[in-house]
Amino acid sequence: MSKSTMTALAVRLEQYLGDPHDPASRVPFAQVLDHDERGRYPYEFLSLLRRWGVPAYSLPAEQGGKAGNVETSICLMRLVARRDPSTAIGLSLTSLGFMPAWILGTEQQKCSLIADITCGGAVSWGLSERAHGSDLVANEVVAEKVEGGYALTGEKWPIGNATVADKIIVFARTARHGGPAAYSLFILDKWQTGADTIEDMPCENLYGVRAANLSGIRMNKAFVPESALIGGEGQGLEIAIKTSLTARVVLLHLALSAVDTSLRLAMDFAERRVLLGDTIIDVPYTRRQLAEAFADLMVADAMVLGAARSLQVVPEQVSVWSSVAKYLVPTLLQKTMAQLTVVLGARTFMRDHPHYGMHQKMLRDILLTDVTDGNTVVNLRNLGHQLGRLLDRANASEAATREAAAERAATLFGMDRELPVFEPVKQELFSRGSDDAVLAAPAGLRRLRALAEKATGTERDRLCCAADLAEELLTRVSPMNKRAITLTSALGKDYTQSSELFELTKEYCLLHAAAACVLTFVHSYDVMDHPLPSGALLLLQLERLRRQLYPHELIADEAVVDAVMQVLRRLHGDNRLFSHWQFPLAERVHDETAARL
């Protein structure tokens, strides 16, 4: 989908939903906070989004949906989640519950599920078990072969949408022996099994996303027909992992949206609040806090842009892209939220205030992105198993390999580039050492320096400085490779579970993020809307990544911070999404109480 088409679609949804500060809008902050306080599932919000057609953009066009690009779904869900993450989760869990069928389901299975979803039905992804968490090959739910189908026995908990869903995709053991081939996936229709064979478990009282439905299901020989089996017996683990690879990318819209909303609230406050005769946005420390928060969000935005497109451009590399983004985006943006809390100060504690209460809610809700579909440890471990080959290839790739990666990077990070149709079955569980972001980084740096040569004045200086900073970060590949080899030799078999490997993997994620920032800048340079692209913003983005390694060393001076603030204030004043996409948002209803309190 072209940038202009995507923007037009986003504008339609924004205009339909209206300004969340307006109590008369369709998803107002006041009602969102009331749902959150009561732990009330947002049925009415979900219904109006279904009527508009949001779920269709997460379902394949071949069977009646409108999805071709995962990126489209992520962009639309950002507009929902900036109002209410719980509502966004309700929709996202249904689309992710459908994903196993999209990967390897039959035509009949896909059409049946899509028909249910289109008519307002919810789907649950029944993967987790109480005692095993992310250890999928220890799962105990059993699917016993019986005449005409299977009998499911056991408990799935905690799983989203379990109580409200009509159908649950159940991950169950179909073989007595252990190992990856012992598991299969089934579509359990709660209305087509015996009343005494299935039991809904109570909904959990949550810390964040309190209006979401998180509960479980108990099965006692719940019958499913043979036609309910997705793929073949023994393919369940592979399908489940591929589903999780997609989920890790898609759910990151929650983190981006949480920071967008909180940064917008903090800007409202800082622009209007007067202390000692000056607005607090004119206090240098506060200005830097806000500028850095914006830079963090734009780092994450660039990473998600590439990760979303990797699902279609390089599905064989998705295990790397999804894990890098799923680790770094939540951990980075949780720190960003803490920084915005410093700006808002005591107003963070005003729980019932429709303006500041939303920041408190977003503070809690963003934590979900760190633990769902693979937590920090899971993602770092997945990357750690591949790190040796990633570093080897990044350190010593042939010119042809880098040229091919650079060519693909133009599509991965070019916002107006058309994407191949999403085919999740093509995803691979290991990348074989390829990461086009890092491999294409040297070519991206050359393009950045060429842009610097064409620029003038301070913009030229900032682009040159940004290129130097990016090169400093990216040349860490060689010493990292040597450290990995030394640690492998010193630790032997203990290396794969060592804290040293986890730290190396975290550092690699920073290099991937730096590459994503540079590649987004150079490949979307001509299609971004004013006030982007900005050399000052790119420089501050790269500084923020470098400060993960050197926390007390500043590169960007006050003039750079002021230039970044000009970009931020322009986007805020024009009421556009804080993103490289910059979607126009619904016309704003001013909440003057933000300045008076």
CSV table of C-alpha atoms in Angstrom, one decimal, residues 144-578:
chain,number,residue,atom,x,y,z
A,144,GLU,CA,-6.5,-38.1,22.3
A,145,LYS,CA,-7.5,-39.7,19.0
A,146,VAL,CA,-11.1,-40.9,19.0
A,147,GLU,CA,-13.6,-41.9,16.4
A,148,GLY,CA,-14.1,-39.0,14.0
A,149,GLY,CA,-11.7,-36.6,15.7
A,150,TYR,CA,-9.9,-35.8,18.9
A,151,ALA,CA,-10.7,-35.4,22.6
A,152,LEU,CA,-9.0,-32.4,24.3
A,153,THR,CA,-8.1,-32.6,28.0
A,154,GLY,CA,-6.3,-30.1,30.2
A,155,GLU,CA,-6.1,-26.4,31.0
A,156,LYS,CA,-4.9,-23.4,29.1
A,157,TRP,CA,-4.1,-20.3,31.2
A,158,PRO,CA,-3.6,-17.4,31.0
A,159,ILE,CA,-4.8,-16.7,27.5
A,160,GLY,CA,-6.4,-13.6,26.0
A,161,ASN,CA,-10.1,-13.5,24.9
A,162,ALA,CA,-10.6,-16.9,26.5
A,163,THR,CA,-14.0,-16.0,28.0
A,164,VAL,CA,-15.4,-13.8,25.1
A,165,ALA,CA,-14.1,-16.0,22.3
A,166,ASP,CA,-16.3,-18.4,20.4
A,167,LYS,CA,-13.4,-20.4,19.1
A,168,ILE,CA,-10.0,-21.2,20.6
A,169,ILE,CA,-6.9,-22.4,18.7
A,170,VAL,CA,-5.6,-25.1,21.1
A,171,PHE,CA,-2.0,-26.2,21.2
A,172,ALA,CA,-2.0,-29.8,22.4
A,173,ARG,CA,0.1,-33.0,22.6
A,174,THR,CA,-0.8,-35.7,20.1
A,175,ALA,CA,2.0,-38.1,20.6
A,176,ARG,CA,3.2,-39.9,23.8
A,177,HIS,CA,6.8,-39.2,23.0
A,178,GLY,CA,8.3,-35.8,23.7
A,179,GLY,CA,10.0,-33.5,21.3
A,180,PRO,CA,9.0,-30.9,18.7
A,181,ALA,CA,6.9,-33.3,16.6
A,182,ALA,CA,4.6,-34.3,19.6
A,183,TYR,CA,2.3,-31.3,19.3
A,184,SER,CA,-0.6,-30.2,17.0
A,185,LEU,CA,-3.1,-27.4,16.7
A,186,PHE,CA,-6.9,-27.6,16.8
A,187,ILE,CA,-9.8,-25.2,16.3
A,188,LEU,CA,-12.1,-25.7,19.3
A,189,ASP,CA,-15.6,-24.4,18.8
A,190,LYS,CA,-17.0,-23.8,22.3
A,191,TRP,CA,-20.6,-24.1,20.9
A,192,GLN,CA,-20.0,-27.4,19.2
A,193,THR,CA,-18.8,-29.5,22.2
A,194,GLY,CA,-20.5,-31.0,25.2
A,195,ALA,CA,-21.5,-28.6,27.9
A,196,ASP,CA,-19.8,-30.7,30.5
A,197,THR,CA,-16.5,-31.0,28.6
A,198,ILE,CA,-15.5,-27.3,28.7
A,199,GLU,CA,-15.3,-24.7,31.5
A,200,ASP,CA,-14.4,-21.0,31.3
A,201,MET,CA,-12.1,-19.9,34.1
A,202,PRO,CA,-12.6,-16.6,35.9
A,203,CYS,CA,-11.1,-13.5,34.4
A,204,GLU,CA,-7.9,-12.2,36.1
A,205,ASN,CA,-7.8,-8.8,37.8
A,206,LEU,CA,-4.9,-7.2,35.9
A,207,TYR,CA,-2.4,-4.5,36.8
A,208,GLY,CA,-2.3,-3.1,33.2
A,209,VAL,CA,-4.8,-3.2,30.3
A,210,ARG,CA,-7.4,-3.8,33.0
A,211,ALA,CA,-10.3,-3.9,30.6
A,212,ALA,CA,-8.8,-6.8,28.6
A,213,ASN,CA,-10.1,-10.3,28.9
A,214,LEU,CA,-7.4,-12.6,30.3
A,215,SER,CA,-8.5,-15.9,31.7
A,216,GLY,CA,-8.4,-19.6,30.7
A,217,ILE,CA,-10.3,-22.7,29.8
A,218,ARG,CA,-10.5,-26.2,31.2
A,219,MET,CA,-11.3,-29.1,28.9
A,220,ASN,CA,-12.3,-32.6,29.8
A,221,LYS,CA,-12.5,-34.8,26.7
A,222,ALA,CA,-13.8,-31.8,24.7
A,223,PHE,CA,-14.5,-33.2,21.2
A,224,VAL,CA,-13.2,-31.6,18.0
A,225,PRO,CA,-13.7,-33.2,14.6
A,226,GLU,CA,-10.7,-34.3,12.4
A,227,SER,CA,-11.5,-31.2,10.2
A,228,ALA,CA,-10.4,-29.0,13.2
A,229,LEU,CA,-6.8,-30.1,12.9
A,230,ILE,CA,-4.6,-27.3,11.5
A,231,GLY,CA,-2.0,-28.7,9.2
A,232,GLY,CA,-0.9,-32.2,10.1
A,233,GLU,CA,-0.2,-34.0,13.3
A,234,GLY,CA,3.1,-32.9,14.7
A,235,GLN,CA,3.2,-29.5,13.0
A,236,GLY,CA,1.8,-27.6,15.9
A,237,LEU,CA,5.1,-26.3,17.3
A,238,GLU,CA,6.4,-25.0,14.0
A,239,ILE,CA,3.1,-23.2,13.4
A,240,ALA,CA,3.0,-21.8,16.9
A,241,ILE,CA,6.5,-20.4,16.7
A,242,LYS,CA,5.7,-18.8,13.3
A,243,THR,CA,2.6,-17.3,14.8
A,244,SER,CA,4.6,-15.9,17.7
A,245,LEU,CA,7.2,-14.3,15.3
A,246,THR,CA,4.4,-12.3,13.7
A,247,ALA,CA,2.8,-11.5,17.0
A,248,ARG,CA,6.0,-10.1,18.4
A,249,VAL,CA,6.0,-7.5,15.7
A,250,VAL,CA,2.3,-6.7,15.5
A,251,LEU,CA,1.9,-6.2,19.3
A,252,LEU,CA,4.6,-3.5,19.3
A,253,HIS,CA,2.0,-1.0,18.2
A,254,LEU,CA,0.9,-1.0,21.9
A,255,ALA,CA,4.3,0.4,23.0
A,256,LEU,CA,4.5,3.0,20.2
A,257,SER,CA,1.0,4.2,21.0
A,258,ALA,CA,1.5,4.4,24.7
A,259,VAL,CA,4.5,6.7,24.3
A,260,ASP,CA,2.7,8.7,21.6
A,261,THR,CA,-0.2,9.4,23.9
A,262,SER,CA,1.9,10.2,27.0
A,263,LEU,CA,4.3,12.4,25.0
A,264,ARG,CA,1.3,14.3,23.6
A,265,LEU,CA,-0.1,14.8,27.2
A,266,ALA,CA,3.3,15.9,28.4
A,267,MET,CA,3.6,18.4,25.6
A,268,ASP,CA,0.1,19.8,26.4
A,269,PHE,CA,1.3,20.3,29.9
A,270,ALA,CA,4.7,21.7,29.1
A,271,GLU,CA,3.4,24.1,26.5
A,272,ARG,CA,0.7,25.6,28.9
A,273,ARG,CA,2.0,25.3,32.4
A,274,VAL,CA,3.7,28.5,33.7
A,275,LEU,CA,6.1,28.5,36.6
A,276,LEU,CA,8.0,31.5,37.7
A,277,GLY,CA,6.9,33.4,34.7
A,278,ASP,CA,8.0,30.9,32.1
A,279,THR,CA,6.3,27.9,30.5
A,280,ILE,CA,8.1,24.8,31.6
A,281,ILE,CA,8.9,23.8,28.0
A,282,ASP,CA,11.4,26.7,28.1
A,283,VAL,CA,13.3,25.1,30.9
A,284,PRO,CA,16.4,23.5,29.2
A,285,TYR,CA,16.3,20.3,31.2
A,286,THR,CA,12.6,19.8,30.4
A,287,ARG,CA,13.2,20.5,26.8
A,288,ARG,CA,15.9,17.9,26.6
A,289,GLN,CA,13.7,15.3,28.4
A,290,LEU,CA,10.9,15.8,25.9
A,291,ALA,CA,13.3,15.9,22.9
A,292,GLU,CA,14.9,12.6,24.1
A,293,ALA,CA,11.5,11.0,24.6
A,294,PHE,CA,10.6,11.9,21.0
A,295,ALA,CA,14.0,10.6,19.7
A,296,ASP,CA,13.4,7.3,21.6
A,297,LEU,CA,10.0,6.9,20.0
A,298,MET,CA,11.4,7.6,16.6
A,299,VAL,CA,14.1,4.9,17.1
A,300,ALA,CA,11.4,2.4,18.0
A,301,ASP,CA,9.3,3.6,15.0
A,302,ALA,CA,12.1,2.9,12.6
A,303,MET,CA,12.7,-0.5,14.1
A,304,VAL,CA,9.0,-1.5,13.8
A,305,LEU,CA,8.9,-0.1,10.2
A,306,GLY,CA,11.7,-2.5,9.2
A,307,ALA,CA,10.4,-5.4,11.3
A,308,ALA,CA,6.9,-5.2,9.9
A,309,ARG,CA,8.2,-5.1,6.4
A,310,SER,CA,10.6,-8.0,7.1
A,311,LEU,CA,7.6,-10.3,7.5
A,312,GLN,CA,7.0,-9.9,3.7
A,313,VAL,CA,10.4,-8.9,2.2
A,314,VAL,CA,12.7,-11.3,4.1
A,315,PRO,CA,10.5,-13.9,5.8
A,316,GLU,CA,13.6,-16.2,6.2
A,317,GLN,CA,15.1,-13.5,8.5
A,318,VAL,CA,12.0,-12.8,10.7
A,319,SER,CA,13.4,-14.8,13.7
A,320,VAL,CA,16.0,-12.1,14.0
A,321,TRP,CA,14.0,-9.0,13.1
A,322,SER,CA,11.1,-9.9,15.4
A,323,SER,CA,13.3,-10.8,18.4
A,324,VAL,CA,15.4,-7.7,18.1
A,325,ALA,CA,12.4,-5.4,18.0
A,326,LYS,CA,10.5,-7.3,20.6
A,327,TYR,CA,13.4,-7.0,23.1
A,328,LEU,CA,14.6,-3.5,22.4
A,329,VAL,CA,11.4,-1.5,21.7
A,330,PRO,CA,9.6,-2.3,25.0
A,331,THR,CA,12.7,-2.0,27.1
A,332,LEU,CA,13.6,1.3,25.5
A,333,LEU,CA,10.2,2.8,25.6
A,334,GLN,CA,9.5,1.8,29.2
A,335,LYS,CA,12.5,4.0,30.1
A,336,THR,CA,11.0,6.7,27.9
A,337,MET,CA,7.7,6.6,29.9
A,338,ALA,CA,9.6,7.0,33.1
A,339,GLN,CA,11.3,10.1,31.6
A,340,LEU,CA,7.9,11.6,30.7
A,341,THR,CA,6.7,10.9,34.3
A,342,VAL,CA,9.5,13.3,35.4
A,343,VAL,CA,8.1,16.0,33.2
A,344,LEU,CA,4.5,15.5,34.4
A,345,GLY,CA,5.6,15.1,38.0
A,346,ALA,CA,2.8,14.9,40.6
A,347,ARG,CA,0.1,15.0,37.9
A,348,THR,CA,0.9,11.4,37.2
A,349,PHE,CA,-1.0,10.5,40.4
A,350,MET,CA,-4.3,12.1,39.4
A,351,ARG,CA,-6.0,8.9,38.6
A,352,ASP,CA,-9.5,10.2,37.7
A,353,HIS,CA,-8.3,13.1,35.6
A,354,PRO,CA,-9.2,12.4,31.9
A,355,HIS,CA,-5.9,14.0,30.8
A,356,TYR,CA,-3.3,12.9,33.3
A,357,GLY,CA,-5.1,9.7,34.2
A,358,MET,CA,-4.3,8.4,30.7
A,359,HIS,CA,-0.6,8.7,31.3
A,360,GLN,CA,-0.9,6.6,34.4
A,361,LYS,CA,-2.9,4.0,32.4
A,362,MET,CA,-0.3,4.0,29.6
A,363,LEU,CA,2.5,3.5,32.2
A,364,ARG,CA,0.8,0.3,33.3
A,365,ASP,CA,-0.3,-0.9,29.9
A,366,ILE,CA,3.0,-0.6,28.1
A,367,LEU,CA,4.4,-3.4,30.4
A,368,LEU,CA,2.3,-5.9,28.6
A,369,THR,CA,4.5,-5.6,25.4
A,370,ASP,CA,7.5,-6.9,27.3
A,371,VAL,CA,5.9,-10.2,28.4
A,372,THR,CA,3.5,-11.3,25.7
A,373,ASP,CA,4.5,-13.8,23.0
A,374,GLY,CA,8.0,-14.1,24.2
A,375,ASN,CA,9.5,-12.0,27.0
A,376,THR,CA,12.9,-10.4,27.2
A,377,VAL,CA,14.7,-13.6,28.1
A,378,VAL,CA,13.0,-15.6,25.4
A,379,ASN,CA,13.9,-13.1,22.7
A,380,LEU,CA,17.5,-12.6,23.8
A,381,ARG,CA,17.9,-16.4,24.0
A,382,ASN,CA,16.5,-16.8,20.5
A,383,LEU,CA,19.0,-14.2,19.2
A,384,GLY,CA,21.8,-15.6,21.3
A,385,HIS,CA,21.5,-19.0,19.5
A,386,GLN,CA,22.0,-17.2,16.2
A,387,LEU,CA,24.5,-14.5,17.3
A,388,GLY,CA,27.7,-16.3,16.3
A,389,ARG,CA,26.6,-16.6,12.7
A,390,LEU,CA,25.1,-13.1,12.6
A,391,LEU,CA,28.4,-11.6,13.7
A,392,ASP,CA,30.5,-13.8,11.4
A,393,ARG,CA,28.5,-12.7,8.4
A,394,ALA,CA,28.3,-9.1,9.4
A,395,ASN,CA,32.0,-9.0,9.9
A,396,ALA,CA,33.1,-10.8,6.8
A,397,SER,CA,30.4,-10.8,4.1
A,398,GLU,CA,31.3,-10.7,0.5
A,399,ALA,CA,30.5,-7.6,-1.5
A,400,ALA,CA,27.7,-9.4,-3.4
A,401,THR,CA,26.0,-10.4,-0.2
A,402,ARG,CA,26.0,-6.8,1.1
A,403,GLU,CA,24.8,-5.4,-2.2
A,404,ALA,CA,21.9,-7.8,-2.2
A,405,ALA,CA,21.0,-6.8,1.4
A,406,ALA,CA,21.3,-3.1,0.5
A,407,GLU,CA,18.9,-3.6,-2.4
A,408,ARG,CA,16.3,-5.3,-0.1
A,409,ALA,CA,16.9,-2.6,2.5
A,410,ALA,CA,15.4,0.0,0.1
A,411,THR,CA,12.1,-1.9,0.3
A,412,LEU,CA,12.5,-2.7,4.0
A,413,PHE,CA,12.8,0.9,5.0
A,414,GLY,CA,11.3,2.8,2.1
A,415,MET,CA,7.9,3.9,3.2
A,416,ASP,CA,6.5,4.2,-0.3
A,417,ARG,CA,7.9,0.9,-1.6
A,418,GLU,CA,5.3,-1.8,-2.5
A,419,LEU,CA,5.6,-5.0,-0.6
A,420,PRO,CA,5.1,-8.6,-1.7
A,421,VAL,CA,1.9,-10.2,-0.4
A,422,PHE,CA,2.1,-11.5,3.2
A,423,GLU,CA,2.7,-15.3,3.1
A,424,PRO,CA,3.4,-16.3,6.8
A,425,VAL,CA,4.0,-19.9,5.8
A,426,LYS,CA,7.3,-18.7,4.3
A,427,GLN,CA,8.8,-17.6,7.6
A,428,GLU,CA,11.8,-19.6,8.8
A,429,LEU,CA,12.7,-20.3,12.4
A,430,PHE,CA,16.4,-19.5,12.0
A,431,SER,CA,18.0,-16.8,9.8
A,432,ARG,CA,21.2,-18.7,8.9
A,433,GLY,CA,23.2,-15.6,9.9
A,434,SER,CA,21.4,-13.0,7.8
A,435,ASP,CA,20.2,-9.6,9.0
A,436,ASP,CA,19.8,-7.2,6.1
A,437,ALA,CA,19.6,-4.2,8.4
A,438,VAL,CA,23.2,-4.7,9.7
A,439,LEU,CA,24.5,-6.1,6.4
A,440,ALA,CA,23.1,-3.0,4.5
A,441,ALA,CA,24.3,-0.5,7.1
A,442,PRO,CA,27.6,0.3,5.3
A,443,ALA,CA,25.7,1.2,2.1
A,444,GLY,CA,23.2,3.2,4.2
A,445,LEU,CA,26.1,5.1,5.7
A,446,ARG,CA,27.5,5.9,2.2
A,447,ARG,CA,24.1,7.3,1.2
A,448,LEU,CA,23.9,9.3,4.4
A,449,ARG,CA,27.3,10.9,3.8
A,450,ALA,CA,26.2,11.7,0.2
A,451,LEU,CA,23.1,13.4,1.6
A,452,ALA,CA,25.4,15.4,3.9
A,453,GLU,CA,27.5,16.5,1.0
A,454,LYS,CA,24.4,18.0,-0.7
A,455,ALA,CA,23.2,19.7,2.5
A,456,THR,CA,24.3,23.1,3.7
A,457,GLY,CA,25.0,24.9,7.0
A,458,THR,CA,24.0,23.2,10.3
A,459,GLU,CA,22.1,20.4,8.5
A,460,ARG,CA,25.3,19.3,6.8
A,461,ASP,CA,27.2,19.4,10.1
A,462,ARG,CA,24.5,17.3,11.9
A,463,LEU,CA,24.3,14.7,9.1
A,464,CYS,CA,28.1,14.4,9.1
A,465,CYS,CA,28.1,14.0,12.9
A,466,ALA,CA,25.2,11.5,12.7
A,467,ALA,CA,27.1,9.4,10.1
A,468,ASP,CA,30.2,9.4,12.3
A,469,LEU,CA,28.2,8.3,15.3
A,470,ALA,CA,26.5,5.6,13.4
A,471,GLU,CA,29.8,4.4,12.0
A,472,GLU,CA,31.2,4.3,15.6
A,473,LEU,CA,28.4,2.1,16.7
A,474,LEU,CA,28.4,-0.2,13.6
A,475,THR,CA,32.1,-0.8,13.7
A,476,ARG,CA,31.6,-2.6,17.0
A,477,VAL,CA,30.8,-5.7,15.0
A,478,SER,CA,34.4,-6.8,14.6
A,479,PRO,CA,35.3,-6.6,18.3
A,480,MET,CA,32.0,-8.1,19.3
A,481,ASN,CA,32.8,-11.1,17.0
A,482,LYS,CA,36.2,-11.5,18.7
A,483,ARG,CA,34.6,-11.4,22.1
A,484,ALA,CA,32.0,-14.0,21.1
A,485,ILE,CA,34.8,-16.4,19.8
A,486,THR,CA,36.8,-15.9,23.0
A,487,LEU,CA,33.8,-16.5,25.3
A,488,THR,CA,32.8,-19.6,23.3
A,489,SER,CA,36.3,-21.0,23.9
A,490,ALA,CA,36.4,-20.0,27.5
A,491,LEU,CA,32.9,-21.1,28.6
A,492,GLY,CA,32.3,-24.1,26.4
A,493,LYS,CA,28.9,-25.5,26.6
A,494,ASP,CA,28.0,-23.0,29.3
A,495,TYR,CA,28.3,-20.2,26.8
A,496,THR,CA,24.7,-20.5,25.4
A,497,GLN,CA,23.2,-19.8,28.8
A,498,SER,CA,25.7,-17.3,30.1
A,499,SER,CA,25.0,-13.8,31.1
A,500,GLU,CA,27.9,-12.7,28.9
A,501,LEU,CA,26.1,-14.0,25.8
A,502,PHE,CA,22.9,-12.1,26.8
A,503,GLU,CA,24.9,-8.9,27.2
A,504,LEU,CA,26.5,-9.4,23.7
A,505,THR,CA,23.1,-10.0,22.3
A,506,LYS,CA,21.7,-6.8,23.8
A,507,GLU,CA,24.6,-4.9,22.2
A,508,TYR,CA,23.8,-6.4,18.8
A,509,CYS,CA,20.2,-5.2,19.1
A,510,LEU,CA,21.6,-1.6,19.5
A,511,LEU,CA,23.6,-2.0,16.2
A,512,HIS,CA,20.5,-3.3,14.4
A,513,ALA,CA,18.5,-0.3,15.8
A,514,ALA,CA,21.2,2.2,14.7
A,515,ALA,CA,21.1,0.6,11.2
A,516,ALA,CA,17.3,0.9,11.2
A,517,CYS,CA,17.5,4.6,12.0
A,518,VAL,CA,20.0,5.3,9.2
A,519,LEU,CA,18.3,3.2,6.6
A,520,THR,CA,14.9,4.7,7.4
A,521,PHE,CA,16.4,8.2,7.0
A,522,VAL,CA,18.1,7.5,3.6
A,523,HIS,CA,15.4,5.3,2.0
A,524,SER,CA,12.4,7.3,3.1
A,525,TYR,CA,14.2,10.7,2.7
A,526,ASP,CA,12.2,11.8,-0.3
A,527,VAL,CA,8.8,10.7,0.9
A,528,MET,CA,8.7,12.0,4.4
A,529,ASP,CA,6.5,15.1,5.1
A,530,HIS,CA,7.9,18.3,6.6
A,531,PRO,CA,9.4,18.8,9.2
A,532,LEU,CA,11.0,15.4,8.5
A,533,PRO,CA,13.6,14.3,7.6
A,534,SER,CA,15.7,16.1,10.2
A,535,GLY,CA,19.5,15.7,10.7
A,536,ALA,CA,19.2,16.9,14.3
A,537,LEU,CA,16.6,14.2,15.1
A,538,LEU,CA,18.7,11.4,13.5
A,539,LEU,CA,21.7,12.6,15.5
A,540,LEU,CA,19.7,12.5,18.7
A,541,GLN,CA,18.3,9.1,17.9
A,542,LEU,CA,21.8,7.7,17.5
A,543,GLU,CA,23.0,9.5,20.6
A,544,ARG,CA,20.2,7.8,22.6
A,545,LEU,CA,21.3,4.4,21.3
A,546,ARG,CA,25.0,5.2,22.1
A,547,ARG,CA,24.0,6.2,25.7
A,548,GLN,CA,22.9,2.6,26.3
A,549,LEU,CA,26.6,1.9,26.2
A,550,TYR,CA,27.9,5.3,27.6
A,551,PRO,CA,25.0,6.6,29.7
A,552,HIS,CA,26.7,9.9,30.7
A,553,GLU,CA,28.2,11.0,27.4
A,554,LEU,CA,26.2,13.6,25.5
A,555,ILE,CA,26.9,14.3,21.8
A,556,ALA,CA,24.0,16.5,20.8
A,557,ASP,CA,24.3,20.1,22.1
A,558,GLU,CA,21.6,22.5,23.1
A,559,ALA,CA,21.2,23.7,19.5
A,560,VAL,CA,20.5,20.2,18.3
A,561,VAL,CA,17.9,19.7,21.1
A,562,ASP,CA,16.2,22.9,20.1
A,563,ALA,CA,16.1,21.8,16.5
A,564,VAL,CA,14.5,18.5,17.6
A,565,MET,CA,12.0,20.4,19.7
A,566,GLN,CA,11.0,22.4,16.6
A,567,VAL,CA,10.2,19.2,14.9
A,568,LEU,CA,8.2,17.8,17.8
A,569,ARG,CA,6.3,21.1,18.4
A,570,ARG,CA,5.4,21.2,14.7
A,571,LEU,CA,4.0,17.7,14.8
A,572,HIS,CA,2.2,18.4,18.0
A,573,GLY,CA,0.9,21.8,16.8
A,574,ASP,CA,-0.3,20.3,13.5
A,575,ASN,CA,-1.9,17.4,15.5
A,576,ARG,CA,0.0,14.6,13.6
A,577,LEU,CA,1.1,11.2,14.8
A,578,PHE,CA,4.6,11.1,16.3
